[in-house]
JSON list of C-alpha atoms in Angstrom, two decimals:
[
{"chain": "A", "resi": 180, "resn": "UNK", "atom": "CA", "xyz": [42.28, -140.36, 81.34]},
{"chain": "A", "resi": 181, "resn": "UNK", "atom": "CA", "xyz": [41.81, -137.29, 79.12]},
{"chain": "A", "resi": 182, "resn": "UNK", "atom": "CA", "xyz": [42.93, -139.16, 76.37]},
{"chain": "A", "resi": 183, "resn": "UNK", "atom": "CA", "xyz": [41.11, -142.55, 76.74]},
{"chain": "A", "resi": 184, "resn": "UNK", "atom": "CA", "xyz": [38.27, -139.59, 77.10]},
{"chain": "A", "resi": 185, "resn": "UNK", "atom": "CA", "xyz": [39.21, -138.32, 73.80]},
{"chain": "A", "resi": 186, "resn": "UNK", "atom": "CA", "xyz": [39.54, -141.45, 71.71]},
{"chain": "A", "resi": 187, "resn": "UNK", "atom": "CA", "xyz": [36.25, -142.90, 73.31]},
{"chain": "A", "resi": 188, "resn": "UNK", "atom": "CA", "xyz": [34.34, -139.37, 71.89]},
{"chain": "A", "resi": 189, "resn": "UNK", "atom": "CA", "xyz": [36.31, -139.78, 68.40]},
{"chain": "A", "resi": 190, "resn": "UNK", "atom": "CA", "xyz": [35.13, -143.20, 68.04]},
{"chain": "A", "resi": 191, "resn": "UNK", "atom": "CA", "xyz": [31.77, -142.24, 69.30]},
{"chain": "A", "resi": 192, "resn": "UNK", "atom": "CA", "xyz": [31.32, -139.30, 66.46]},
{"chain": "A", "resi": 193, "resn": "UNK", "atom": "CA", "xyz": [33.03, -142.34, 63.77]},
{"chain": "A", "resi": 194, "resn": "UNK", "atom": "CA", "xyz": [29.76, -144.90, 65.01]},
{"chain": "A", "resi": 195, "resn": "UNK", "atom": "CA", "xyz": [27.66, -141.49, 64.20]},
{"chain": "A", "resi": 196, "resn": "UNK", "atom": "CA", "xyz": [28.79, -140.62, 61.44]},
{"chain": "A", "resi": 197, "resn": "UNK", "atom": "CA", "xyz": [28.94, -143.87, 60.20]},
{"chain": "A", "resi": 198, "resn": "UNK", "atom": "CA", "xyz": [25.36, -144.82, 61.13]},
{"chain": "A", "resi": 199, "resn": "UNK", "atom": "CA", "xyz": [24.70, -141.33, 59.75]},
{"chain": "A", "resi": 200, "resn": "UNK", "atom": "CA", "xyz": [25.94, -142.72, 56.39]},
{"chain": "A", "resi": 201, "resn": "UNK", "atom": "CA", "xyz": [24.09, -145.88, 56.76]},
{"chain": "A", "resi": 202, "resn": "UNK", "atom": "CA", "xyz": [20.74, -144.27, 57.32]},
{"chain": "A", "resi": 203, "resn": "UNK", "atom": "CA", "xyz": [20.89, -141.76, 54.47]},
{"chain": "A", "resi": 204, "resn": "UNK", "atom": "CA", "xyz": [22.20, -144.77, 52.67]},
{"chain": "A", "resi": 205, "resn": "UNK", "atom": "CA", "xyz": [18.53, -146.41, 53.58]},
{"chain": "A", "resi": 206, "resn": "UNK", "atom": "CA", "xyz": [17.13, -144.03, 52.62]},
{"chain": "A", "resi": 207, "resn": "UNK", "atom": "CA", "xyz": [18.51, -143.41, 49.33]},
{"chain": "A", "resi": 208, "resn": "UNK", "atom": "CA", "xyz": [17.84, -147.33, 47.98]},
{"chain": "A", "resi": 209, "resn": "UNK", "atom": "CA", "xyz": [14.27, -146.61, 49.66]},
{"chain": "A", "resi": 210, "resn": "UNK", "atom": "CA", "xyz": [13.59, -143.44, 47.20]},
{"chain": "A", "resi": 211, "resn": "UNK", "atom": "CA", "xyz": [15.34, -145.50, 44.74]},
{"chain": "A", "resi": 212, "resn": "UNK", "atom": "CA", "xyz": [12.96, -148.21, 44.70]},
{"chain": "A", "resi": 213, "resn": "UNK", "atom": "CA", "xyz": [9.98, -146.12, 44.78]},
{"chain": "A", "resi": 214, "resn": "UNK", "atom": "CA", "xyz": [11.29, -144.19, 41.81]},
{"chain": "A", "resi": 215, "resn": "UNK", "atom": "CA", "xyz": [11.62, -147.55, 39.68]},
{"chain": "A", "resi": 216, "resn": "UNK", "atom": "CA", "xyz": [8.47, -148.27, 41.17]},
{"chain": "A", "resi": 217, "resn": "UNK", "atom": "CA", "xyz": [6.67, -144.98, 39.98]},
{"chain": "A", "resi": 218, "resn": "UNK", "atom": "CA", "xyz": [8.92, -145.42, 36.16]},
{"chain": "A", "resi": 219, "resn": "UNK", "atom": "CA", "xyz": [7.70, -148.67, 35.72]},
{"chain": "A", "resi": 220, "resn": "UNK", "atom": "CA", "xyz": [4.00, -147.99, 36.13]},
{"chain": "A", "resi": 221, "resn": "UNK", "atom": "CA", "xyz": [4.80, -145.16, 33.95]},
{"chain": "A", "resi": 222, "resn": "UNK", "atom": "CA", "xyz": [5.30, -147.16, 31.17]},
{"chain": "A", "resi": 223, "resn": "UNK", "atom": "CA", "xyz": [2.61, -149.42, 32.04]},
{"chain": "A", "resi": 224, "resn": "UNK", "atom": "CA", "xyz": [0.12, -146.86, 31.32]},
{"chain": "A", "resi": 225, "resn": "UNK", "atom": "CA", "xyz": [2.63, -145.26, 28.26]},
{"chain": "A", "resi": 226, "resn": "UNK", "atom": "CA", "xyz": [1.80, -148.52, 27.21]},
{"chain": "A", "resi": 227, "resn": "UNK", "atom": "CA", "xyz": [-1.73, -149.05, 27.89]},
{"chain": "A", "resi": 228, "resn": "UNK", "atom": "CA", "xyz": [-2.44, -145.56, 25.99]},
{"chain": "A", "resi": 229, "resn": "UNK", "atom": "CA", "xyz": [-0.39, -147.38, 23.00]},
{"chain": "A", "resi": 230, "resn": "UNK", "atom": "CA", "xyz": [-3.18, -149.39, 23.19]},
{"chain": "A", "resi": 231, "resn": "UNK", "atom": "CA", "xyz": [-5.93, -147.27, 23.83]},
{"chain": "A", "resi": 232, "resn": "UNK", "atom": "CA", "xyz": [-5.14, -145.40, 20.17]},
{"chain": "A", "resi": 233, "resn": "UNK", "atom": "CA", "xyz": [-4.62, -148.06, 18.15]},
{"chain": "A", "resi": 234, "resn": "UNK", "atom": "CA", "xyz": [-7.82, -149.44, 19.03]},
{"chain": "A", "resi": 235, "resn": "UNK", "atom": "CA", "xyz": [-9.52, -146.04, 18.27]},
{"chain": "A", "resi": 236, "resn": "UNK", "atom": "CA", "xyz": [-7.83, -145.95, 15.03]},
{"chain": "A", "resi": 237, "resn": "UNK", "atom": "CA", "xyz": [-8.85, -149.32, 14.02]},
{"chain": "A", "resi": 238, "resn": "UNK", "atom": "CA", "xyz": [-12.68, -148.77, 15.30]},
{"chain": "A", "resi": 239, "resn": "UNK", "atom": "CA", "xyz": [-12.15, -145.53, 13.32]},
{"chain": "A", "resi": 240, "resn": "UNK", "atom": "CA", "xyz": [-11.16, -147.43, 10.69]},
{"chain": "A", "resi": 241, "resn": "UNK", "atom": "CA", "xyz": [-13.68, -149.80, 10.40]},
{"chain": "A", "resi": 242, "resn": "UNK", "atom": "CA", "xyz": [-16.56, -147.00, 10.72]},
{"chain": "A", "resi": 243, "resn": "UNK", "atom": "CA", "xyz": [-15.02, -145.22, 7.98]},
{"chain": "A", "resi": 244, "resn": "UNK", "atom": "CA", "xyz": [-15.28, -148.50, 5.89]},
{"chain": "A", "resi": 245, "resn": "UNK", "atom": "CA", "xyz": [-18.78, -149.14, 6.93]},
{"chain": "A", "resi": 246, "resn": "UNK", "atom": "CA", "xyz": [-20.12, -145.80, 5.83]},
{"chain": "A", "resi": 247, "resn": "UNK", "atom": "CA", "xyz": [-17.79, -145.88, 2.48]},
{"chain": "A", "resi": 248, "resn": "UNK", "atom": "CA", "xyz": [-19.34, -149.45, 2.29]},
{"chain": "A", "resi": 249, "resn": "UNK", "atom": "CA", "xyz": [-23.41, -148.26, 2.91]},
{"chain": "A", "resi": 250, "resn": "UNK", "atom": "CA", "xyz": [-22.18, -145.56, -0.05]},
{"chain": "A", "resi": 251, "resn": "UNK", "atom": "CA", "xyz": [-20.96, -147.88, -2.48]},
{"chain": "A", "resi": 252, "resn": "UNK", "atom": "CA", "xyz": [-24.37, -149.62, -2.52]},
{"chain": "A", "resi": 253, "resn": "UNK", "atom": "CA", "xyz": [-26.52, -146.45, -2.22]},
{"chain": "A", "resi": 254, "resn": "UNK", "atom": "CA", "xyz": [-26.08, -144.06, -5.22]},
{"chain": "A", "resi": 255, "resn": "UNK", "atom": "CA", "xyz": [-28.63, -141.29, -2.90]},
{"chain": "A", "resi": 256, "resn": "UNK", "atom": "CA", "xyz": [-26.35, -141.57, -0.10]},
{"chain": "A", "resi": 257, "resn": "UNK", "atom": "CA", "xyz": [-23.19, -141.87, -2.39]},
{"chain": "A", "resi": 258, "resn": "UNK", "atom": "CA", "xyz": [-24.20, -138.05, -3.21]},
{"chain": "A", "resi": 259, "resn": "UNK", "atom": "CA", "xyz": [-23.33, -136.86, 0.26]},
{"chain": "A", "resi": 260, "resn": "UNK", "atom": "CA", "xyz": [-19.80, -137.56, -0.49]},
{"chain": "A", "resi": 261, "resn": "UNK", "atom": "CA", "xyz": [-19.39, -136.55, -3.52]},
{"chain": "A", "resi": 262, "resn": "UNK", "atom": "CA", "xyz": [-17.29, -133.71, -2.96]},
{"chain": "A", "resi": 263, "resn": "UNK", "atom": "CA", "xyz": [-14.91, -134.30, -5.98]},
{"chain": "A", "resi": 264, "resn": "UNK", "atom": "CA", "xyz": [-13.64, -131.18, -8.55]},
{"chain": "A", "resi": 265, "resn": "UNK", "atom": "CA", "xyz": [-15.31, -132.12, -11.36]},
{"chain": "A", "resi": 266, "resn": "UNK", "atom": "CA", "xyz": [-18.69, -133.82, -12.20]},
{"chain": "A", "resi": 267, "resn": "UNK", "atom": "CA", "xyz": [-18.33, -137.71, -12.10]},
{"chain": "A", "resi": 268, "resn": "UNK", "atom": "CA", "xyz": [-20.84, -140.57, -12.78]},
{"chain": "A", "resi": 269, "resn": "UNK", "atom": "CA", "xyz": [-22.66, -143.06, -10.28]},
{"chain": "A", "resi": 270, "resn": "UNK", "atom": "CA", "xyz": [-20.43, -145.53, -11.43]},
{"chain": "A", "resi": 271, "resn": "UNK", "atom": "CA", "xyz": [-16.99, -142.96, -11.27]},
{"chain": "A", "resi": 272, "resn": "UNK", "atom": "CA", "xyz": [-18.32, -142.13, -7.70]},
{"chain": "A", "resi": 273, "resn": "UNK", "atom": "CA", "xyz": [-18.16, -145.63, -6.65]},
{"chain": "A", "resi": 274, "resn": "UNK", "atom": "CA", "xyz": [-14.97, -146.56, -8.06]},
{"chain": "A", "resi": 275, "resn": "UNK", "atom": "CA", "xyz": [-13.73, -142.89, -6.59]},
{"chain": "A", "resi": 276, "resn": "UNK", "atom": "CA", "xyz": [-15.55, -144.04, -3.35]},
{"chain": "A", "resi": 277, "resn": "UNK", "atom": "CA", "xyz": [-13.36, -147.63, -3.28]},
{"chain": "A", "resi": 278, "resn": "UNK", "atom": "CA", "xyz": [-10.16, -145.79, -3.96]},
{"chain": "A", "resi": 279, "resn": "UNK", "atom": "CA", "xyz": [-10.77, -143.84, -1.03]},
{"chain": "A", "resi": 280, "resn": "UNK", "atom": "CA", "xyz": [-11.38, -146.43, 1.19]},
{"chain": "A", "resi": 281, "resn": "UNK", "atom": "CA", "xyz": [-7.94, -148.35, -0.36]},
{"chain": "A", "resi": 282, "resn": "UNK", "atom": "CA", "xyz": [-5.94, -145.36, 1.03]},
{"chain": "A", "resi": 283, "resn": "UNK", "atom": "CA", "xyz": [-7.26, -144.80, 4.14]},
{"chain": "A", "resi": 284, "resn": "UNK", "atom": "CA", "xyz": [-6.98, -148.45, 4.97]},
{"chain": "A", "resi": 285, "resn": "UNK", "atom": "CA", "xyz": [-3.03, -148.17, 3.73]},
{"chain": "A", "resi": 286, "resn": "UNK", "atom": "CA", "xyz": [-3.17, -144.91, 6.13]},
{"chain": "A", "resi": 287, "resn": "UNK", "atom": "CA", "xyz": [-4.54, -146.62, 8.85]},
{"chain": "A", "resi": 288, "resn": "UNK", "atom": "CA", "xyz": [-2.26, -149.61, 8.41]},
{"chain": "A", "resi": 289, "resn": "UNK", "atom": "CA", "xyz": [0.67, -146.83, 8.75]},
{"chain": "A", "resi": 290, "resn": "UNK", "atom": "CA", "xyz": [-0.45, -145.01, 11.57]},
{"chain": "A", "resi": 291, "resn": "UNK", "atom": "CA", "xyz": [-0.74, -148.37, 13.66]},
{"chain": "A", "resi": 292, "resn": "UNK", "atom": "CA", "xyz": [2.46, -149.11, 12.84]},
{"chain": "A", "resi": 293, "resn": "UNK", "atom": "CA", "xyz": [1.74, -152.23, 10.87]},
{"chain": "A", "resi": 294, "resn": "UNK", "atom": "CA", "xyz": [3.68, -150.65, 8.26]},
{"chain": "A", "resi": 295, "resn": "UNK", "atom": "CA", "xyz": [6.81, -148.32, 7.95]},
{"chain": "A", "resi": 296, "resn": "UNK", "atom": "CA", "xyz": [7.20, -145.44, 5.72]},
{"chain": "A", "resi": 297, "resn": "UNK", "atom": "CA", "xyz": [8.72, -147.52, 3.65]},
{"chain": "A", "resi": 298, "resn": "UNK", "atom": "CA", "xyz": [6.68, -150.20, 3.41]},
{"chain": "A", "resi": 299, "resn": "UNK", "atom": "CA", "xyz": [3.71, -147.31, 3.42]},
{"chain": "A", "resi": 300, "resn": "UNK", "atom": "CA", "xyz": [5.29, -146.13, 0.62]},
{"chain": "A", "resi": 301, "resn": "UNK", "atom": "CA", "xyz": [5.75, -149.39, -1.56]},
{"chain": "A", "resi": 302, "resn": "UNK", "atom": "CA", "xyz": [2.34, -150.42, -1.19]},
{"chain": "A", "resi": 303, "resn": "UNK", "atom": "CA", "xyz": [1.09, -146.93, -2.62]},
{"chain": "A", "resi": 304, "resn": "UNK", "atom": "CA", "xyz": [3.16, -146.83, -5.42]},
{"chain": "A", "resi": 305, "resn": "UNK", "atom": "CA", "xyz": [1.11, -150.59, -6.20]},
{"chain": "A", "resi": 306, "resn": "UNK", "atom": "CA", "xyz": [-1.76, -149.21, -5.33]},
{"chain": "A", "resi": 307, "resn": "UNK", "atom": "CA", "xyz": [-1.74, -145.86, -7.50]},
{"chain": "A", "resi": 308, "resn": "UNK", "atom": "CA", "xyz": [-0.80, -147.98, -10.83]},
{"chain": "A", "resi": 309, "resn": "UNK", "atom": "CA", "xyz": [-4.15, -147.79, -10.87]},
{"chain": "A", "resi": 310, "resn": "UNK", "atom": "CA", "xyz": [-5.48, -145.46, -12.95]},
{"chain": "A", "resi": 311, "resn": "UNK", "atom": "CA", "xyz": [-8.92, -145.04, -11.23]},
{"chain": "A", "resi": 312, "resn": "UNK", "atom": "CA", "xyz": [-6.56, -144.33, -8.32]},
{"chain": "A", "resi": 313, "resn": "UNK", "atom": "CA", "xyz": [-5.17, -141.75, -9.72]},
{"chain": "A", "resi": 314, "resn": "UNK", "atom": "CA", "xyz": [-8.11, -140.06, -11.70]},
{"chain": "A", "resi": 315, "resn": "UNK", "atom": "CA", "xyz": [-9.09, -139.74, -7.76]},
{"chain": "A", "resi": 316, "resn": "UNK", "atom": "CA", "xyz": [-6.30, -138.26, -6.12]},
{"chain": "A", "resi": 317, "resn": "UNK", "atom": "CA", "xyz": [-6.08, -135.71, -8.94]},
{"chain": "A", "resi": 318, "resn": "UNK", "atom": "CA", "xyz": [-9.99, -135.24, -8.17]},
{"chain": "A", "resi": 319, "resn": "UNK", "atom": "CA", "xyz": [-9.43, -134.67, -4.32]},
{"chain": "A", "resi": 320, "resn": "UNK", "atom": "CA", "xyz": [-7.01, -132.19, -4.55]},
{"chain": "A", "resi": 321, "resn": "UNK", "atom": "CA", "xyz": [-8.75, -129.48, -2.61]},
{"chain": "A", "resi": 322, "resn": "UNK", "atom": "CA", "xyz": [-9.16, -131.88, 0.16]},
{"chain": "A", "resi": 323, "resn": "UNK", "atom": "CA", "xyz": [-6.26, -132.77, 0.84]},
{"chain": "A", "resi": 324, "resn": "UNK", "atom": "CA", "xyz": [-4.97, -128.62, 0.55]},
{"chain": "A", "resi": 325, "resn": "UNK", "atom": "CA", "xyz": [-6.74, -128.23, 3.49]},
{"chain": "A", "resi": 326, "resn": "UNK", "atom": "CA", "xyz": [-4.88, -130.91, 5.79]},
{"chain": "A", "resi": 327, "resn": "UNK", "atom": "CA", "xyz": [-1.70, -128.43, 6.78]},
{"chain": "A", "resi": 328, "resn": "UNK", "atom": "CA", "xyz": [0.65, -129.15, 9.33]},
{"chain": "A", "resi": 329, "resn": "UNK", "atom": "CA", "xyz": [-0.34, -132.97, 9.83]},
{"chain": "A", "resi": 330, "resn": "UNK", "atom": "CA", "xyz": [1.08, -136.13, 9.22]},
{"chain": "A", "resi": 331, "resn": "UNK", "atom": "CA", "xyz": [-1.76, -137.00, 6.48]},
{"chain": "A", "resi": 332, "resn": "UNK", "atom": "CA", "xyz": [-1.10, -134.14, 5.14]},
{"chain": "A", "resi": 333, "resn": "UNK", "atom": "CA", "xyz": [2.84, -134.77, 5.02]},
{"chain": "A", "resi": 334, "resn": "UNK", "atom": "CA", "xyz": [1.73, -138.03, 3.51]},
{"chain": "A", "resi": 335, "resn": "UNK", "atom": "CA", "xyz": [-0.30, -136.53, 0.95]},
{"chain": "A", "resi": 336, "resn": "UNK", "atom": "CA", "xyz": [2.71, -134.79, -0.20]},
{"chain": "A", "resi": 337, "resn": "UNK", "atom": "CA", "xyz": [4.59, -138.03, -0.67]},
{"chain": "A", "resi": 338, "resn": "UNK", "atom": "CA", "xyz": [2.37, -139.44, -2.92]},
{"chain": "A", "resi": 339, "resn": "UNK", "atom": "CA", "xyz": [2.14, -136.44, -4.83]},
{"chain": "A", "resi": 340, "resn": "UNK", "atom": "CA", "xyz": [6.03, -136.57, -5.04]},
{"chain": "A", "resi": 341, "resn": "UNK", "atom": "CA", "xyz": [5.84, -140.35, -5.76]},
{"chain": "A", "resi": 342, "resn": "UNK", "atom": "CA", "xyz": [3.26, -139.92, -8.71]},
{"chain": "A", "resi": 343, "resn": "UNK", "atom": "CA", "xyz": [5.34, -136.83, -10.32]},
{"chain": "A", "resi": 344, "resn": "UNK", "atom": "CA", "xyz": [8.04, -139.68, -10.09]},
{"chain": "A", "resi": 345, "resn": "UNK", "atom": "CA", "xyz": [6.17, -142.51, -11.56]},
{"chain": "A", "resi": 346, "resn": "UNK", "atom": "CA", "xyz": [4.62, -139.82, -14.45]},
{"chain": "A", "resi": 347, "resn": "UNK", "atom": "CA", "xyz": [8.48, -138.74, -15.68]},
{"chain": "A", "resi": 348, "resn": "UNK", "atom": "CA", "xyz": [9.91, -141.99, -15.27]},
{"chain": "A", "resi": 349, "resn": "UNK", "atom": "CA", "xyz": [10.97, -143.65, -18.25]},
{"chain": "A", "resi": 350, "resn": "UNK", "atom": "CA", "xyz": [11.00, -147.86, -17.55]},
{"chain": "A", "resi": 351, "resn": "UNK", "atom": "CA", "xyz": [7.70, -149.83, -17.21]},
{"chain": "A", "resi": 352, "resn": "UNK", "atom": "CA", "xyz": [9.06, -151.05, -14.54]},
{"chain": "A", "resi": 353, "resn": "UNK", "atom": "CA", "xyz": [7.39, -148.93, -11.87]},
{"chain": "A", "resi": 354, "resn": "UNK", "atom": "CA", "xyz": [8.14, -151.10, -9.26]},
{"chain": "A", "resi": 355, "resn": "UNK", "atom": "CA", "xyz": [11.75, -149.49, -8.97]},
{"chain": "A", "resi": 356, "resn": "UNK", "atom": "CA", "xyz": [10.04, -145.62, -9.05]},
{"chain": "A", "resi": 357, "resn": "UNK", "atom": "CA", "xyz": [11.27, -143.61, -6.61]},
{"chain": "A", "resi": 358, "resn": "UNK", "atom": "CA", "xyz": [13.37, -142.85, -3.73]},
{"chain": "A", "resi": 359, "resn": "UNK", "atom": "CA", "xyz": [11.49, -144.61, -0.44]},
{"chain": "A", "resi": 360, "resn": "UNK", "atom": "CA", "xyz": [11.65, -142.11, 2.21]},
{"chain": "A", "resi": 361, "resn": "UNK", "atom": "CA", "xyz": [13.41, -142.67, 5.45]},
{"chain": "A", "resi": 362, "resn": "UNK", "atom": "CA", "xyz": [11.42, -143.58, 8.25]},
{"chain": "A", "resi": 363, "resn": "UNK", "atom": "CA", "xyz": [10.22, -141.06, 11.01]}
]
């Protein structure tokens, strides 16, 4: 009889252990499901934040263009934006403002992800074939010097390096000058 009681106790203990293990597994599965749901929600929120950031950049780009358009059309308003290192004529100021719009548009395309760094570089290489755009770039050097530690400052240095390479190139095939940067 004592042997039967021992066997019954062992079976009861084993059943209790199995019940405890099953309960722990069920709790872990429920926790895993909750964690998966939380991770999915976080990914969705991050995607929404990225989409909102892109929309904000696009809105800012539109506002920038509207302001530049007003300045390009009205010489009196353009005087407010005359921050160039050397005095410029009304015509040259309008050209510089348009060059600024071209570069800012290129920068915006990169920031919102429409261009990779390599594509940014290749388009910049084309835009900076124009002497007026190069003059604008040189006339705004001091303004860019205040941008330190930013992505815009890094891209500005990329353009500075490209212009040096273009000036030193011994070929008329500008589209092959310069080493495209590694995409970051």
